[in-house]
Short mmCIF file of C-alpha atoms and ligand atoms in Angstrom, two decimals:
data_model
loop_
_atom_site.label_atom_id
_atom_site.label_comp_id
_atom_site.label_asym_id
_atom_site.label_seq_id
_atom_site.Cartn_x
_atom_site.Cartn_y
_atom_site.Cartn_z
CA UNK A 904 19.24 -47.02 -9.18
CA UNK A 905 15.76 -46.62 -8.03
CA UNK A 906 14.20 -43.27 -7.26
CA UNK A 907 13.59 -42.87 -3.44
CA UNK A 908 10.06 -43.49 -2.75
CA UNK A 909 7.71 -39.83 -2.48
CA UNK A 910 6.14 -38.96 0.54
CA UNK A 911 2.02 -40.29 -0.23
CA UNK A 912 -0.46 -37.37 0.52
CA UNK A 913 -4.06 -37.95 1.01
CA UNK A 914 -6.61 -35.45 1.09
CA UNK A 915 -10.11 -36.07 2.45
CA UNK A 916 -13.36 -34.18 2.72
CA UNK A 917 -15.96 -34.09 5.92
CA UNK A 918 -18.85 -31.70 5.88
CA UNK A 919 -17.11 -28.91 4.64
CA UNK A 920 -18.21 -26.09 1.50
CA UNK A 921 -14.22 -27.33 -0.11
CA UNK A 922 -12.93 -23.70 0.64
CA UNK A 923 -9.87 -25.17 2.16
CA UNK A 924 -9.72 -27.98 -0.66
CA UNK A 925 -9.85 -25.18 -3.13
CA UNK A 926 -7.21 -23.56 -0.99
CA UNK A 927 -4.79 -26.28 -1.89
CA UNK A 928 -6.00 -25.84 -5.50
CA UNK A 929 -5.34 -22.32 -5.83
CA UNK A 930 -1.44 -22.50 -4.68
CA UNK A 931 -1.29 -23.21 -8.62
CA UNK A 932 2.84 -22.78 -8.98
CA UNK A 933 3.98 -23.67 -5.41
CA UNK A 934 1.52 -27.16 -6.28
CA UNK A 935 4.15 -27.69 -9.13
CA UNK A 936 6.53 -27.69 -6.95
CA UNK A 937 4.77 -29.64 -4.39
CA UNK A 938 4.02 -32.29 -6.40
CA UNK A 939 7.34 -33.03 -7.27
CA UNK A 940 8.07 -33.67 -4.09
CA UNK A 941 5.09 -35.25 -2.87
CA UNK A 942 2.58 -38.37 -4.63
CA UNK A 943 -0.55 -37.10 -4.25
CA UNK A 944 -2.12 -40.13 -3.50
CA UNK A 945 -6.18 -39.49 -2.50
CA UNK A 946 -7.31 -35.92 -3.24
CA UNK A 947 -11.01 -36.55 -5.18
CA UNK A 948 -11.25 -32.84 -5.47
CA UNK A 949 -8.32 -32.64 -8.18
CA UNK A 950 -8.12 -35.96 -8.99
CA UNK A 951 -9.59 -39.29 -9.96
CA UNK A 952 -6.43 -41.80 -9.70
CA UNK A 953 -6.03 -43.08 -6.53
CA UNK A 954 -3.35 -45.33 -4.85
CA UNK A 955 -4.17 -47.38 -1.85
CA UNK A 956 -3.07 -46.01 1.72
CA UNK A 957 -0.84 -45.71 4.05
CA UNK A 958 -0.37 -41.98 3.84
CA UNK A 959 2.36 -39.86 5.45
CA UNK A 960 0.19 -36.97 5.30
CA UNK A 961 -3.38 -36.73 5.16
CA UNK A 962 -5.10 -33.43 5.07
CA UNK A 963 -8.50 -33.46 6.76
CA UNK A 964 -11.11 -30.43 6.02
CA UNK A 965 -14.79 -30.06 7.75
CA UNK A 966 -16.31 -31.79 10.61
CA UNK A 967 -17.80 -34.77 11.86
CA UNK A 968 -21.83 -34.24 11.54
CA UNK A 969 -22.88 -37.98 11.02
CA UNK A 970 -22.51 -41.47 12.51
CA UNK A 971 -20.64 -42.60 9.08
CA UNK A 972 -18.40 -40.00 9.10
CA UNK A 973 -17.83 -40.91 12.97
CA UNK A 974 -16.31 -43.75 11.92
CA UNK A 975 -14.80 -42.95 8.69
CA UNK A 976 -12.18 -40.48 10.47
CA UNK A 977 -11.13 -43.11 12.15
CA UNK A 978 -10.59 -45.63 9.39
CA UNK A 979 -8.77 -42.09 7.91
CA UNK A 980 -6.35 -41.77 11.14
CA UNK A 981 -5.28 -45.40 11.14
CA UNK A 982 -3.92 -45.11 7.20
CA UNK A 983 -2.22 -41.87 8.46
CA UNK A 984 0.92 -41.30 9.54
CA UNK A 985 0.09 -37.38 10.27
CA UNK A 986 -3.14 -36.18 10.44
CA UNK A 987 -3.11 -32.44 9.95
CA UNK A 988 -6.63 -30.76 10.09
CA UNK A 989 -7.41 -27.80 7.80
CA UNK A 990 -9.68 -25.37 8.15
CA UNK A 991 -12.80 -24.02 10.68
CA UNK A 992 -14.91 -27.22 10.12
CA UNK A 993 -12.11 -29.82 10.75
CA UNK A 994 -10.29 -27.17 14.29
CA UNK A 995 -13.86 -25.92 15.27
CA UNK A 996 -16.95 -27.36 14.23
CA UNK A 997 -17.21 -25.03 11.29
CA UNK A 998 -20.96 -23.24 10.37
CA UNK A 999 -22.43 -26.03 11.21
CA UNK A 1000 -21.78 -26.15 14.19
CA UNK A 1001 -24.64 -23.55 15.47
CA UNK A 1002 -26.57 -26.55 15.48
CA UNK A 1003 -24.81 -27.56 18.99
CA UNK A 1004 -26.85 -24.49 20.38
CA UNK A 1005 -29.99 -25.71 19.25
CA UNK A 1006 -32.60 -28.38 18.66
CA UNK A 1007 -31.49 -30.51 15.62
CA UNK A 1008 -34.79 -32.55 15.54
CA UNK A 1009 -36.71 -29.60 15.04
CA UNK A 1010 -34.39 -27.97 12.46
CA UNK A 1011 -34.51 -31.32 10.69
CA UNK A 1012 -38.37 -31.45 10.74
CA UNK A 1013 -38.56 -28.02 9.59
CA UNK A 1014 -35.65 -27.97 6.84
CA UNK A 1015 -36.55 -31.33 5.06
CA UNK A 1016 -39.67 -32.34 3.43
CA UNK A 1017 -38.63 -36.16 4.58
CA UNK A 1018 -36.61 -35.77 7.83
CA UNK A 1019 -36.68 -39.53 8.18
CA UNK A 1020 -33.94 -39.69 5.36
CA UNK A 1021 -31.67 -37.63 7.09
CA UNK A 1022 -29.19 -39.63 9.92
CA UNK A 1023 -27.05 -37.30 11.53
CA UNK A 1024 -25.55 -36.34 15.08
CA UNK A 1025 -26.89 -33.66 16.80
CA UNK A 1026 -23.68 -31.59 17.44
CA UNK A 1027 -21.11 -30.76 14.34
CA UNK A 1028 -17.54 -31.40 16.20
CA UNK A 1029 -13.68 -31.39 15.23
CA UNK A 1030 -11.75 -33.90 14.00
CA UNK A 1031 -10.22 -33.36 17.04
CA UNK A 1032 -12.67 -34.42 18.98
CA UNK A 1033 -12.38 -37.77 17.65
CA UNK A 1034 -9.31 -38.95 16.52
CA UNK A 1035 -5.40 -37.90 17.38
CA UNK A 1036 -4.77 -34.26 15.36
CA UNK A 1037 -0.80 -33.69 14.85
CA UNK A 1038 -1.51 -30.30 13.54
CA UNK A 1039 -4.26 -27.59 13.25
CA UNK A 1040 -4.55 -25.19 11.16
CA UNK A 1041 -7.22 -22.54 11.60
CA UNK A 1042 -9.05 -20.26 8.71
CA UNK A 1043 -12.09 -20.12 7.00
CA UNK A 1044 -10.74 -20.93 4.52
CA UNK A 1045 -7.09 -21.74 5.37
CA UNK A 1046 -4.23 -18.98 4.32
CA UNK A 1047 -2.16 -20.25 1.06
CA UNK A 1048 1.10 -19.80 2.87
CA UNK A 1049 0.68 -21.17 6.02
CA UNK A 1050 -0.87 -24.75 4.36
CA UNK A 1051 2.25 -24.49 2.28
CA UNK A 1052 4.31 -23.87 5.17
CA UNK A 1053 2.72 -26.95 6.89
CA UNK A 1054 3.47 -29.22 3.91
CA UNK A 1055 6.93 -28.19 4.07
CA UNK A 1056 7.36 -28.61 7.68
CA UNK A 1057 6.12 -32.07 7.55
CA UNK A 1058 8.17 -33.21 3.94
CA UNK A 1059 11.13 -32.19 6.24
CA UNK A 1060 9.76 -33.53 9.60
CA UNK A 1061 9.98 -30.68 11.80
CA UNK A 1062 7.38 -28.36 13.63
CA UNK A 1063 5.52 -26.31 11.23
CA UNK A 1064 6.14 -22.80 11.88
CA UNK A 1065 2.87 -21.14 12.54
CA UNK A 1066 2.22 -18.68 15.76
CA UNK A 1067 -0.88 -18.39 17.11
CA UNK A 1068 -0.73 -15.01 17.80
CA UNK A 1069 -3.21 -12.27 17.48
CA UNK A 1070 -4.69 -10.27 14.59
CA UNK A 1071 -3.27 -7.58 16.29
CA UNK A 1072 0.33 -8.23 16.06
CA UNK A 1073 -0.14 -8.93 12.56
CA UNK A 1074 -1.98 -5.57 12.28
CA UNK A 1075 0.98 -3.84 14.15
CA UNK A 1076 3.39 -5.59 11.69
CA UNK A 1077 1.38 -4.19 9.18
CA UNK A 1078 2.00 -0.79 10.15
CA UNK A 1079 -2.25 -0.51 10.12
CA UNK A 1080 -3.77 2.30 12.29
CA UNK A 1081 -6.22 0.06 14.21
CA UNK A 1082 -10.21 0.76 13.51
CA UNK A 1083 -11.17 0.30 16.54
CA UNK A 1084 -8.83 2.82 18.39
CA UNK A 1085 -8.97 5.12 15.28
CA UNK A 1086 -12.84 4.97 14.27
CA UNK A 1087 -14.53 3.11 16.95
CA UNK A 1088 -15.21 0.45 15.01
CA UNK A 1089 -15.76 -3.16 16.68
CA UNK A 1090 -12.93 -5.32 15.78
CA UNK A 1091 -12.09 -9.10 17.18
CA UNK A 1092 -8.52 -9.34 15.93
CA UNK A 1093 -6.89 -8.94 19.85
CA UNK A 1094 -8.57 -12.82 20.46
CA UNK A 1095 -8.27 -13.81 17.17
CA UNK A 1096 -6.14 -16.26 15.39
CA UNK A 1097 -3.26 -15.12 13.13
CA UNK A 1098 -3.17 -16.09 9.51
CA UNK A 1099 -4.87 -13.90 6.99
CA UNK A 1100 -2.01 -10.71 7.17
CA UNK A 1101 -5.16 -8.76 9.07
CA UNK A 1102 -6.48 -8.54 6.12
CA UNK A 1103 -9.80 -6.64 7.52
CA UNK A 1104 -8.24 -3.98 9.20
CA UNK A 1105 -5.61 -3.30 6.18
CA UNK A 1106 -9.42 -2.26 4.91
CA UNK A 1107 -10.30 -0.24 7.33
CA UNK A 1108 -12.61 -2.80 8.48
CA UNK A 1109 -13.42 -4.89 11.78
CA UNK A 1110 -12.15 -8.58 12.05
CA UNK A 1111 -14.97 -10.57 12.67
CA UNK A 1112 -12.60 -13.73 14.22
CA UNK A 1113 -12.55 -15.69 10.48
CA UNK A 1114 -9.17 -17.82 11.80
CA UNK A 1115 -11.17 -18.66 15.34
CA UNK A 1116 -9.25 -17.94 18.73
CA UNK A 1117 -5.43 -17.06 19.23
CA UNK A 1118 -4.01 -19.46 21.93
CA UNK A 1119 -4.26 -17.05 24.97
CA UNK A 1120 -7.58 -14.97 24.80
CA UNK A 1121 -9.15 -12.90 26.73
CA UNK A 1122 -12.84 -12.50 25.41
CA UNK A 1123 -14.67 -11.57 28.50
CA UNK A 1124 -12.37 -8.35 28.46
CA UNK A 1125 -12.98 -8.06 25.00
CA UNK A 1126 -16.63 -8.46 25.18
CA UNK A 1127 -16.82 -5.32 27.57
CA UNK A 1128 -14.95 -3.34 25.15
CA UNK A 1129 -17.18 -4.29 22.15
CA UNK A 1130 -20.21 -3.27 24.48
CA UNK A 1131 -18.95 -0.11 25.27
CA UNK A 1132 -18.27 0.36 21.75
CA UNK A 1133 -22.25 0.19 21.23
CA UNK A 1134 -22.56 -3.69 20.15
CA UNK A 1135 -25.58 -5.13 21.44
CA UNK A 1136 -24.53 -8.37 23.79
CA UNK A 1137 -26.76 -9.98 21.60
CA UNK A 1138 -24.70 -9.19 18.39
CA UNK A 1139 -21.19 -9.75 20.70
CA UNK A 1140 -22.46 -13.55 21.13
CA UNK A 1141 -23.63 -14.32 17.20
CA UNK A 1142 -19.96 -12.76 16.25
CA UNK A 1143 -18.56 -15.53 18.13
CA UNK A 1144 -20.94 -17.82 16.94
CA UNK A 1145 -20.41 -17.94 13.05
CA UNK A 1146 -17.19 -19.88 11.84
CA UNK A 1147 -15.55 -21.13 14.89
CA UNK A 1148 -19.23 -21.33 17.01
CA UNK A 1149 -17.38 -24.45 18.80
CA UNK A 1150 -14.00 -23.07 19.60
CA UNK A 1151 -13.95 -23.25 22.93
CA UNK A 1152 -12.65 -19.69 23.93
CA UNK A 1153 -15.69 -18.65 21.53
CA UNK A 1154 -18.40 -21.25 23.17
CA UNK A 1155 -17.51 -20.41 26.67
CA UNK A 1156 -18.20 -16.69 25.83
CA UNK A 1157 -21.66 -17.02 23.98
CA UNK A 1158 -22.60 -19.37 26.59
CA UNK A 1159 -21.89 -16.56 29.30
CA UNK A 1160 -23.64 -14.46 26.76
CA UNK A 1161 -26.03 -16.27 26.82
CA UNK A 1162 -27.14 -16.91 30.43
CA UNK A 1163 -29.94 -15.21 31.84
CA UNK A 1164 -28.05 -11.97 33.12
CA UNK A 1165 -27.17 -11.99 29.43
CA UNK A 1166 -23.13 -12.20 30.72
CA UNK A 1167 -23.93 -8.75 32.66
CA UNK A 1168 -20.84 -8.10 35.14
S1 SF4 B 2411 -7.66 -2.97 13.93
FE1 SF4 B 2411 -8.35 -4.78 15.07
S2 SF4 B 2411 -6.73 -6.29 14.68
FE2 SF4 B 2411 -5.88 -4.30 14.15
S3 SF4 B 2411 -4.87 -3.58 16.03
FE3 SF4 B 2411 -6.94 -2.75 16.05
S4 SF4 B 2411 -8.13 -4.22 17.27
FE4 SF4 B 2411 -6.24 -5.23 16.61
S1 SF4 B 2412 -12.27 -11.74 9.73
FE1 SF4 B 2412 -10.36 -11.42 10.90
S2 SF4 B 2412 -9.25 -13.36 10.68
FE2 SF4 B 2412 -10.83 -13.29 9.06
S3 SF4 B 2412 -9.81 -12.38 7.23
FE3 SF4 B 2412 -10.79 -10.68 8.38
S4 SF4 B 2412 -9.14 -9.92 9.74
FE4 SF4 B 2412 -8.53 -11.93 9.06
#
């Protein structure tokens, strides 16, 4: 009798630093396991054998940045029969995407010593943004359980099971006495995106939005807060501009930030 036929999982890099690659990496035991239920197919960060697609399950870190990769996300999506996106790059833009708030012809002619060489877009967007996503999942870099979670949830074909709650409710769970309530210290965890365990505030330190927005947000409220906390609006708009700069609940907000008024009520 034959052995049924493994699941094929492909793993592919856009521009990314491999944080969430690594992430997959450093589940070390659970990968044992993983792999015995799974034929890891494409993953050029572990390994050099490769069999030929379709996937079931492609993993997809960083973002698209140039007109290659434009395309090559596609070719990636029609060998795919999930596409689940991993990390700040692939949900958000990533970094690199602080380039969408400026000129990328004149960073290029400052950063390069032949700018001609370079041919890239000149905004860093999600996968999202290009091609059919059937999952997200948010982090810079991605938390060890939920990935694992969303493996499992797909080997048995059924939802993942990953809220999209606040820092804050994991900080409650916790049992943490909140820094900002506590200490006055400036802390983005009520808009931010579950995941890490609040692992800032279990330090008695601020979240500075790592995992990118929770799914209802209120950021204009929180803005006022972190102002009257003594943030500079100028610092309140670069803390939503650093992983998840593209995120829209994030964007909207430095935009406001911003504008002339400076997002003044
Ligand atoms: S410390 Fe931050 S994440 Fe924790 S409850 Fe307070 S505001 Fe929320
Ligand atoms: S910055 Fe926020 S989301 Fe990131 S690890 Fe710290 S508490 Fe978690």
């Amino acid at each position: 009798m034959t052995a049924p036929r493994r699941p094929k999982l492909a793993v592919w890099k856009f521009a990314s630093c491999d944080g969430c690659q690594l992430t997959i990496l450093n589940c070390e035991d659970e990968l044992l396991a993983v792999a015995g239920e799974i034929d890891v197919a494409y993953f050029p960060e572990a390994t050099r054998a490769v069999t030929q697609g379709p996937y079931d399950l492609s993993l997809v870190e960083g973002s698209v940045t140039t007109p290659d990769d434009a395309e090559r996300i596609r070719a990636v999506r029609r060998q795919s029969r999930r596409l689940v996106t991993i990390g700040a790059c692939a949900t958000a833009g990533g970094v690199q995407a602080l380039r969408n708030f400026g000129d990328v012809e004149e960073f290029r002619s400052i950063v390069y010593a032949h700018p001609d060489y370079v041919r890239t877009l000149d905004r860093s967007t999600p996968i999202a943004a290009h091609v059919p996503v059937d999952f997200e999942l948010r982090g810079c870099p991605i938390d060890k359980a939920q990935l694992l979670e969303v493996i499992t949830a797909f080997l048995q074909q059924r939802k993942p099971r990953v809220t999209a709650e606040s820092v804050c409710v994991e900080c409650k769970r916790r049992g943490n006495v909140c820094v900002t309530v506590a200490h006055g210290t400036p802390c983005l965890g009520p808009v931010t995106h579950t995941g890490c365990g609040a692992l800032c505030p279990s330090y008695a330190r601020g979240c500075y939005g790592c995992f990118g927005p929770a799914d209802t947000t209120n950021t204009r409220s929180l803005t006022g807060m972190l102002v009257d906390l003594g943030m500079p609006r100028r610092d309140v708009q670069r803390v939503y501009r650093t992983f998840n700069a593209s995120a829209p609940a994030f964007a909207d907000e430095s935009a406001r930030l911003e504008s002339r008024d400076g997002g003044e009520p």
